[in-house]
Amino acid sequence: MEFRLLGAVSVATEVGELPLGPAKRRSLLAALLLRPNHPVPVDQLTAALWDHEPPPQARSVIQGHVSRLRVLFAGADAEMFGVELVTRNAAYVLRMPESLLDAHRFEELVTLARGQRVPADAVSMFQEALSLWQGPALTGAYPSQPLQAAAHALEELRLTTVELLAAGYTRMGEHARAAAVLRAEAAVHPLRESLSAGLVRALQRAGRRSEALDWFHRTRRLLADELGVDPGRELADAYAVVLRGEHDDEPQAPAPVPQPAPGAAQMAPAGLHPGTIDLLPRMPRGFHGRAGELTALSRAAAGEAPVCLVTGPAGVGKTALVVHWAHHNRDRFPGGLLYADLRGFSDTGEPTLVEVLREFLLALGVAPRRIPESAGAASALFRSLAADRQLLVVLDNARGSEQVRDLLPGGTRCVTVVTSRDRLRGLIASDAARPVPVDVLEPEDSTALLAAVLGKERVLAEAVAARRLAELCGGLPLALRVTAARLADQPDRSLSTMSTELSDESRRLSLLDVEDTGVRAALRLTVRRLPADAAQHFAHLGRYPGTHVDRYTAAALAGTGLAAADAALDRLTAAHLLTRTGPDRWTLHDLVRLYARDLDTDAGTLVRVLDHGVATALAAADAAEPGDESCFTLPADFHPPCAVREFADREQAMAWYAAERDDLTLAVAAAHAAGLHSRTWRLALALWPQIVWRVRDGWSPLLETALEAARADADPRAQSRILALLGWVLTEEGRTQEALVHLEAAPALASRAGDPRGEATALVNLSLAQAALGSPDEAADGCARAARLACGAGDRHTERLALYHLSRHQLDTAQWQAALDTSIAAQALDDASDSSAASRVLLRTAAGEALLGMGEEAEGIRRLDEAAREAEACGYDDGAVRALGVLLRVSADVELQARYDTAVMRLLERS
């Protein structure tokens, strides 16, 4: 979890940003974040939310925003990160580790950078600090005077840091880079003389004297024109240096550090006192990026006796991160640096507690004969020796919380860093461990890691292929290092050749193993630690054709109940084999999915999950279109899932369709590839409510696959239904001639299958193509016939649909009275139990158009307005555009035009 002030006011979590809502709520959060862990009185919050006289209900508004923030924090498991929004008398306190706040990390990095003696180290820290900025501070908050003042103060700190960064480049002799940094800011802040003075000096040192003079005169004229003043002392001095062609004020390199006299002290690593204990492994090579994680670790390590918990999936680089951080922070721990590999995920077996404690006690100077034999006594002795030391203890690769607890030093000045592939929630609960999650690398850092091993020239020569390699490795450092090792061993092998080989999913994991190191080996050790039930679910997840699963899908895959699936998903998430992307929604990293796919499962896995998809889609269709008939019967060998998601209403059902569309499409493709024709077309056809609602969203390929499967299944009823739906989609896409071929075949197939409802639907869809091709009378006849068929079958829904389209054809031929009568007859079939909002909107629109045509303008406008407002209320943009478009023919109202434009924009964004 990360709180951000340096840019838009936001809260980032593992599953995305929290929906903070309006500017006032963001302002309230910003005011609390500006004073974390301190009470902020209500009157100060009021001043932050309102510039002038606050409304009488200001306190209630603040309470409401606080309540909503608490709900958002609870949903994001904020308490696990030590975040809590509490009330204290007439004030509120946002309790939190300050390491979670970007502004605090920024200030700490700047402070650390200022204390660096090596210019390159200072530059690196200043760069990390500035990388935290994502735009103007407090963006999105209400521009009240207190918040604007705070934003201005933060901006001043940023500009000062830019100037310090440029000074660091200057000390390194990189004057062109100093000039580039300063020019970018001086252009935005032309009246800040310190920026211009620094730029003039940097340009002079870079040998660009004419540019330096030009920039001075430009700034001088601007100061005169805007402020009526001459340049100040700093800028004038810089100008004088340029005129003389001198570099007399260039910062000098720091004096060399005196070398110690020969002896044992000379062997101590830089930054450690002579004789200081150091059990750390060597500094990792090729380490790159991770600025955010390093800062988070520094913040987590602040305070009294902290326990930092660095977690992430296998191969993500947790150990490298911690060891890199420890080497760069060794000055903070004069009492010593202890390290133990607990081998919680290893083939070599775990060390015993006594073995680890013995190594620590020996390092702390305890004579071998004085080390207790019992683990309890050794642990107590270790804690007593650590009590007065400023000590760092790194416990690497912990399997579980119980493996760690007796190794915690407990001294008030000690810091313990634990790494694990598991989230170790028990350690968070018992010892207030501060989580520092580590995720895969971003593409830029991934390619930089490749360059660190292969050389920049080789990577830059094939930049596109390098980026593709980073994608295929999923940003996983272990996979990237193995790939780089293979390429380094074969200098003539191109990166594009390697990316082509890795693109083959059947070979990818093999190529990402080298000797005893690799992704497959790392994942095997993680999976081996799982309980049997969780391991079983994990193997079945590898067979899922989609990318995201919920608890119902996991249960269907493994053939278990929901309780078992819930427990397995929770365990797999804790082990970083699954990533939670939302409420009841998980995904696997691509390489993890490939590994799981190779594990043994039973033969019925795919059929079970396909049948689960069919059952869930039918449940969604029932909720989305209540009262309508099921679009197909279930196959004879259908496997009913143990549990199917329930949908309370149309809104829930349509939200599920939208979220699952891509995975359902992948499921259709998997069923088709496996020759499961009866599942292929049923899954596709079960999407019909979403297809109807979002008809122009590119459904043709999916329906063509379904048609091929229905033909292979020799099911004329299914063929008719799919042909009718595909023909309508093609008509809406403007491919009317193609549509006509399908639509003309559909009614006959339905008739042969004894499906009057399907025949009626096919005739209605055929009428749309006929009308588009200039045959409105033929189209009207088809709709009238469809209405009679539907009526005979007792299908009010399809009869109403046929009558609506008949009224549209009558409107197109200016048969106003007939269109009104037909739309009224269709509305008479309407009732709340079996009609959709779309149906009501379209019929009211048709009636309104007919009334306008008959000259009854007032009543026509009333009905059209009702239709438009209902369409807008339920998000039916097509209906809103149609109704508002007709209204605009008779009214030039600005509000109507704005509503119409909004609906059109939503349609365009969706397409």
Short mmCIF file of N, CA and C in Angstrom, two decimals, residues 755-830:
data_model
loop_
_atom_site.label_atom_id
_atom_site.label_comp_id
_atom_site.label_asym_id
_atom_site.label_seq_id
_atom_site.Cartn_x
_atom_site.Cartn_y
_atom_site.Cartn_z
N ASP A 755 -38.79 -24.77 -33.79
CA ASP A 755 -38.44 -23.69 -32.85
C ASP A 755 -39.11 -22.39 -33.31
N PRO A 756 -40.42 -22.22 -33.02
CA PRO A 756 -41.11 -21.00 -33.50
C PRO A 756 -40.51 -19.72 -32.91
N ARG A 757 -40.05 -19.76 -31.68
CA ARG A 757 -39.45 -18.57 -31.08
C ARG A 757 -38.17 -18.19 -31.83
N GLY A 758 -37.34 -19.19 -32.11
CA GLY A 758 -36.12 -18.92 -32.87
C GLY A 758 -36.44 -18.44 -34.27
N GLU A 759 -37.49 -18.99 -34.88
CA GLU A 759 -37.88 -18.55 -36.23
C GLU A 759 -38.34 -17.10 -36.20
N ALA A 760 -39.11 -16.74 -35.18
CA ALA A 760 -39.58 -15.35 -35.06
C ALA A 760 -38.40 -14.39 -34.90
N THR A 761 -37.45 -14.75 -34.05
CA THR A 761 -36.26 -13.90 -33.85
C THR A 761 -35.48 -13.76 -35.16
N ALA A 762 -35.33 -14.87 -35.87
CA ALA A 762 -34.59 -14.83 -37.14
C ALA A 762 -35.29 -13.93 -38.14
N LEU A 763 -36.64 -13.97 -38.20
CA LEU A 763 -37.39 -13.12 -39.13
C LEU A 763 -37.22 -11.63 -38.77
N VAL A 764 -37.21 -11.33 -37.49
CA VAL A 764 -37.00 -9.94 -37.06
C VAL A 764 -35.63 -9.45 -37.51
N ASN A 765 -34.58 -10.26 -37.24
CA ASN A 765 -33.23 -9.86 -37.62
C ASN A 765 -33.08 -9.77 -39.14
N LEU A 766 -33.75 -10.67 -39.86
CA LEU A 766 -33.74 -10.60 -41.32
C LEU A 766 -34.37 -9.30 -41.80
N SER A 767 -35.42 -8.86 -41.11
CA SER A 767 -36.10 -7.62 -41.54
C SER A 767 -35.18 -6.41 -41.47
N LEU A 768 -34.26 -6.42 -40.52
CA LEU A 768 -33.32 -5.29 -40.39
C LEU A 768 -32.41 -5.21 -41.60
N ALA A 769 -31.92 -6.34 -42.05
CA ALA A 769 -31.08 -6.35 -43.25
C ALA A 769 -31.89 -5.96 -44.48
N GLN A 770 -33.12 -6.46 -44.57
CA GLN A 770 -33.98 -6.13 -45.73
C GLN A 770 -34.25 -4.63 -45.77
N ALA A 771 -34.54 -4.04 -44.62
CA ALA A 771 -34.79 -2.60 -44.58
C ALA A 771 -33.54 -1.82 -44.96
N ALA A 772 -32.39 -2.28 -44.48
CA ALA A 772 -31.13 -1.60 -44.81
C ALA A 772 -30.83 -1.67 -46.30
N LEU A 773 -31.32 -2.71 -46.97
CA LEU A 773 -31.08 -2.87 -48.41
C LEU A 773 -32.21 -2.29 -49.25
N GLY A 774 -33.14 -1.53 -48.60
CA GLY A 774 -34.17 -0.81 -49.35
C GLY A 774 -35.45 -1.58 -49.60
N SER A 775 -35.81 -2.52 -48.73
CA SER A 775 -37.07 -3.27 -48.89
C SER A 775 -37.89 -3.16 -47.61
N PRO A 776 -38.42 -1.95 -47.28
CA PRO A 776 -39.14 -1.78 -46.02
C PRO A 776 -40.43 -2.58 -45.95
N ASP A 777 -41.14 -2.73 -47.08
CA ASP A 777 -42.40 -3.49 -47.06
C ASP A 777 -42.14 -4.95 -46.75
N GLU A 778 -41.12 -5.51 -47.40
CA GLU A 778 -40.76 -6.90 -47.14
C GLU A 778 -40.33 -7.08 -45.68
N ALA A 779 -39.62 -6.09 -45.16
CA ALA A 779 -39.19 -6.14 -43.77
C ALA A 779 -40.39 -6.11 -42.83
N ALA A 780 -41.38 -5.24 -43.13
CA ALA A 780 -42.57 -5.14 -42.29
C ALA A 780 -43.36 -6.45 -42.30
N ASP A 781 -43.49 -7.06 -43.47
CA ASP A 781 -44.21 -8.35 -43.56
C ASP A 781 -43.53 -9.40 -42.69
N GLY A 782 -42.18 -9.42 -42.72
CA GLY A 782 -41.46 -10.40 -41.91
C GLY A 782 -41.69 -10.18 -40.43
N CYS A 783 -41.73 -8.92 -40.00
CA CYS A 783 -41.95 -8.63 -38.57
C CYS A 783 -43.37 -9.02 -38.16
N ALA A 784 -44.35 -8.76 -39.04
CA ALA A 784 -45.73 -9.13 -38.73
C ALA A 784 -45.84 -10.65 -38.57
N ARG A 785 -45.17 -11.37 -39.45
CA ARG A 785 -45.17 -12.84 -39.36
C ARG A 785 -44.47 -13.29 -38.08
N ALA A 786 -43.38 -12.63 -37.73
CA ALA A 786 -42.67 -12.98 -36.51
C ALA A 786 -43.54 -12.76 -35.28
N ALA A 787 -44.31 -11.65 -35.27
CA ALA A 787 -45.18 -11.37 -34.14
C ALA A 787 -46.23 -12.47 -33.99
N ARG A 788 -46.79 -12.95 -35.10
CA ARG A 788 -47.80 -14.01 -35.04
C ARG A 788 -47.19 -15.32 -34.51
N LEU A 789 -45.97 -15.65 -34.98
CA LEU A 789 -45.31 -16.87 -34.51
C LEU A 789 -45.04 -16.80 -33.00
N ALA A 790 -44.54 -15.66 -32.55
CA ALA A 790 -44.22 -15.51 -31.13
C ALA A 790 -45.48 -15.55 -30.28
N CYS A 791 -46.53 -14.93 -30.77
CA CYS A 791 -47.79 -14.94 -30.03
C CYS A 791 -48.31 -16.37 -29.89
N GLY A 792 -48.23 -17.13 -31.00
CA GLY A 792 -48.68 -18.51 -30.97
C GLY A 792 -47.86 -19.36 -30.02
N ALA A 793 -46.61 -19.02 -29.85
CA ALA A 793 -45.73 -19.77 -28.93
C ALA A 793 -45.81 -19.26 -27.50
N GLY A 794 -46.61 -18.18 -27.28
CA GLY A 794 -46.71 -17.62 -25.94
C GLY A 794 -45.47 -16.88 -25.50
N ASP A 795 -44.69 -16.40 -26.46
CA ASP A 795 -43.43 -15.72 -26.15
C ASP A 795 -43.64 -14.21 -26.25
N ARG A 796 -44.02 -13.59 -25.14
CA ARG A 796 -44.33 -12.15 -25.13
C ARG A 796 -43.09 -11.32 -25.44
N HIS A 797 -41.94 -11.76 -24.98
CA HIS A 797 -40.71 -11.01 -25.21
C HIS A 797 -40.43 -10.86 -26.71
N THR A 798 -40.45 -11.99 -27.44
CA THR A 798 -40.15 -11.93 -28.87
C THR A 798 -41.27 -11.24 -29.64
N GLU A 799 -42.54 -11.42 -29.18
CA GLU A 799 -43.65 -10.72 -29.83
C GLU A 799 -43.48 -9.21 -29.69
N ARG A 800 -43.08 -8.77 -28.49
CA ARG A 800 -42.85 -7.35 -28.28
C ARG A 800 -41.71 -6.84 -29.15
N LEU A 801 -40.65 -7.65 -29.28
CA LEU A 801 -39.51 -7.28 -30.13
C LEU A 801 -39.94 -7.15 -31.59
N ALA A 802 -40.74 -8.11 -32.05
CA ALA A 802 -41.21 -8.07 -33.45
C ALA A 802 -42.07 -6.84 -33.69
N LEU A 803 -42.96 -6.54 -32.75
CA LEU A 803 -43.83 -5.37 -32.92
C LEU A 803 -43.01 -4.08 -32.90
N TYR A 804 -41.98 -4.03 -32.06
CA TYR A 804 -41.14 -2.83 -32.05
C TYR A 804 -40.50 -2.60 -33.41
N HIS A 805 -39.91 -3.64 -33.97
CA HIS A 805 -39.25 -3.47 -35.26
C HIS A 805 -40.26 -3.21 -36.38
N LEU A 806 -41.48 -3.78 -36.24
CA LEU A 806 -42.53 -3.44 -37.21
C LEU A 806 -42.83 -1.95 -37.13
N SER A 807 -42.90 -1.41 -35.91
CA SER A 807 -43.15 0.04 -35.78
C SER A 807 -42.02 0.85 -36.38
N ARG A 808 -40.77 0.36 -36.27
CA ARG A 808 -39.65 1.09 -36.87
C ARG A 808 -39.77 1.11 -38.39
N HIS A 809 -40.13 -0.01 -38.97
CA HIS A 809 -40.30 -0.05 -40.42
C HIS A 809 -41.45 0.87 -40.85
N GLN A 810 -42.51 0.94 -40.05
CA GLN A 810 -43.64 1.83 -40.36
C GLN A 810 -43.21 3.29 -40.24
N LEU A 811 -42.38 3.60 -39.26
CA LEU A 811 -41.87 4.96 -39.13
C LEU A 811 -41.02 5.34 -40.33
N ASP A 812 -40.22 4.39 -40.81
CA ASP A 812 -39.35 4.68 -41.95
C ASP A 812 -40.14 4.98 -43.22
N THR A 813 -41.38 4.50 -43.28
CA THR A 813 -42.23 4.77 -44.47
C THR A 813 -43.32 5.79 -44.15
N ALA A 814 -43.14 6.56 -43.04
CA ALA A 814 -44.05 7.66 -42.65
C ALA A 814 -45.47 7.18 -42.38
N GLN A 815 -45.65 5.94 -41.94
CA GLN A 815 -46.97 5.44 -41.55
C GLN A 815 -47.15 5.74 -40.05
N TRP A 816 -47.38 7.02 -39.74
CA TRP A 816 -47.33 7.50 -38.37
C TRP A 816 -48.36 6.82 -37.47
N GLN A 817 -49.62 6.76 -37.92
CA GLN A 817 -50.66 6.19 -37.08
C GLN A 817 -50.42 4.70 -36.86
N ALA A 818 -50.03 4.01 -37.95
CA ALA A 818 -49.77 2.57 -37.81
C ALA A 818 -48.61 2.33 -36.85
N ALA A 819 -47.57 3.16 -36.94
CA ALA A 819 -46.42 3.00 -36.04
C ALA A 819 -46.82 3.24 -34.60
N LEU A 820 -47.68 4.25 -34.36
CA LEU A 820 -48.13 4.52 -32.99
C LEU A 820 -48.95 3.35 -32.46
N ASP A 821 -49.89 2.85 -33.28
CA ASP A 821 -50.72 1.73 -32.85
C ASP A 821 -49.87 0.50 -32.53
N THR A 822 -48.89 0.25 -33.39
CA THR A 822 -48.04 -0.94 -33.18
C THR A 822 -47.21 -0.80 -31.91
N SER A 823 -46.62 0.38 -31.67
CA SER A 823 -45.81 0.56 -30.46
C SER A 823 -46.66 0.48 -29.21
N ILE A 824 -47.89 1.00 -29.27
CA ILE A 824 -48.79 0.91 -28.11
C ILE A 824 -49.16 -0.55 -27.86
N ALA A 825 -49.43 -1.29 -28.95
CA ALA A 825 -49.75 -2.72 -28.79
C ALA A 825 -48.59 -3.46 -28.15
N ALA A 826 -47.37 -3.11 -28.53
CA ALA A 826 -46.20 -3.76 -27.95
C ALA A 826 -46.04 -3.41 -26.48
N GLN A 827 -46.28 -2.14 -26.14
CA GLN A 827 -46.19 -1.73 -24.73
C GLN A 827 -47.24 -2.41 -23.88
N ALA A 828 -48.37 -2.76 -24.49
CA ALA A 828 -49.43 -3.43 -23.74
C ALA A 828 -48.99 -4.82 -23.29
N LEU A 829 -48.00 -5.39 -24.00
CA LEU A 829 -47.48 -6.70 -23.61
C LEU A 829 -46.48 -6.60 -22.47
N ASP A 830 -46.12 -5.35 -22.11
CA ASP A 830 -45.06 -5.09 -21.14
C ASP A 830 -45.53 -5.32 -19.72
#
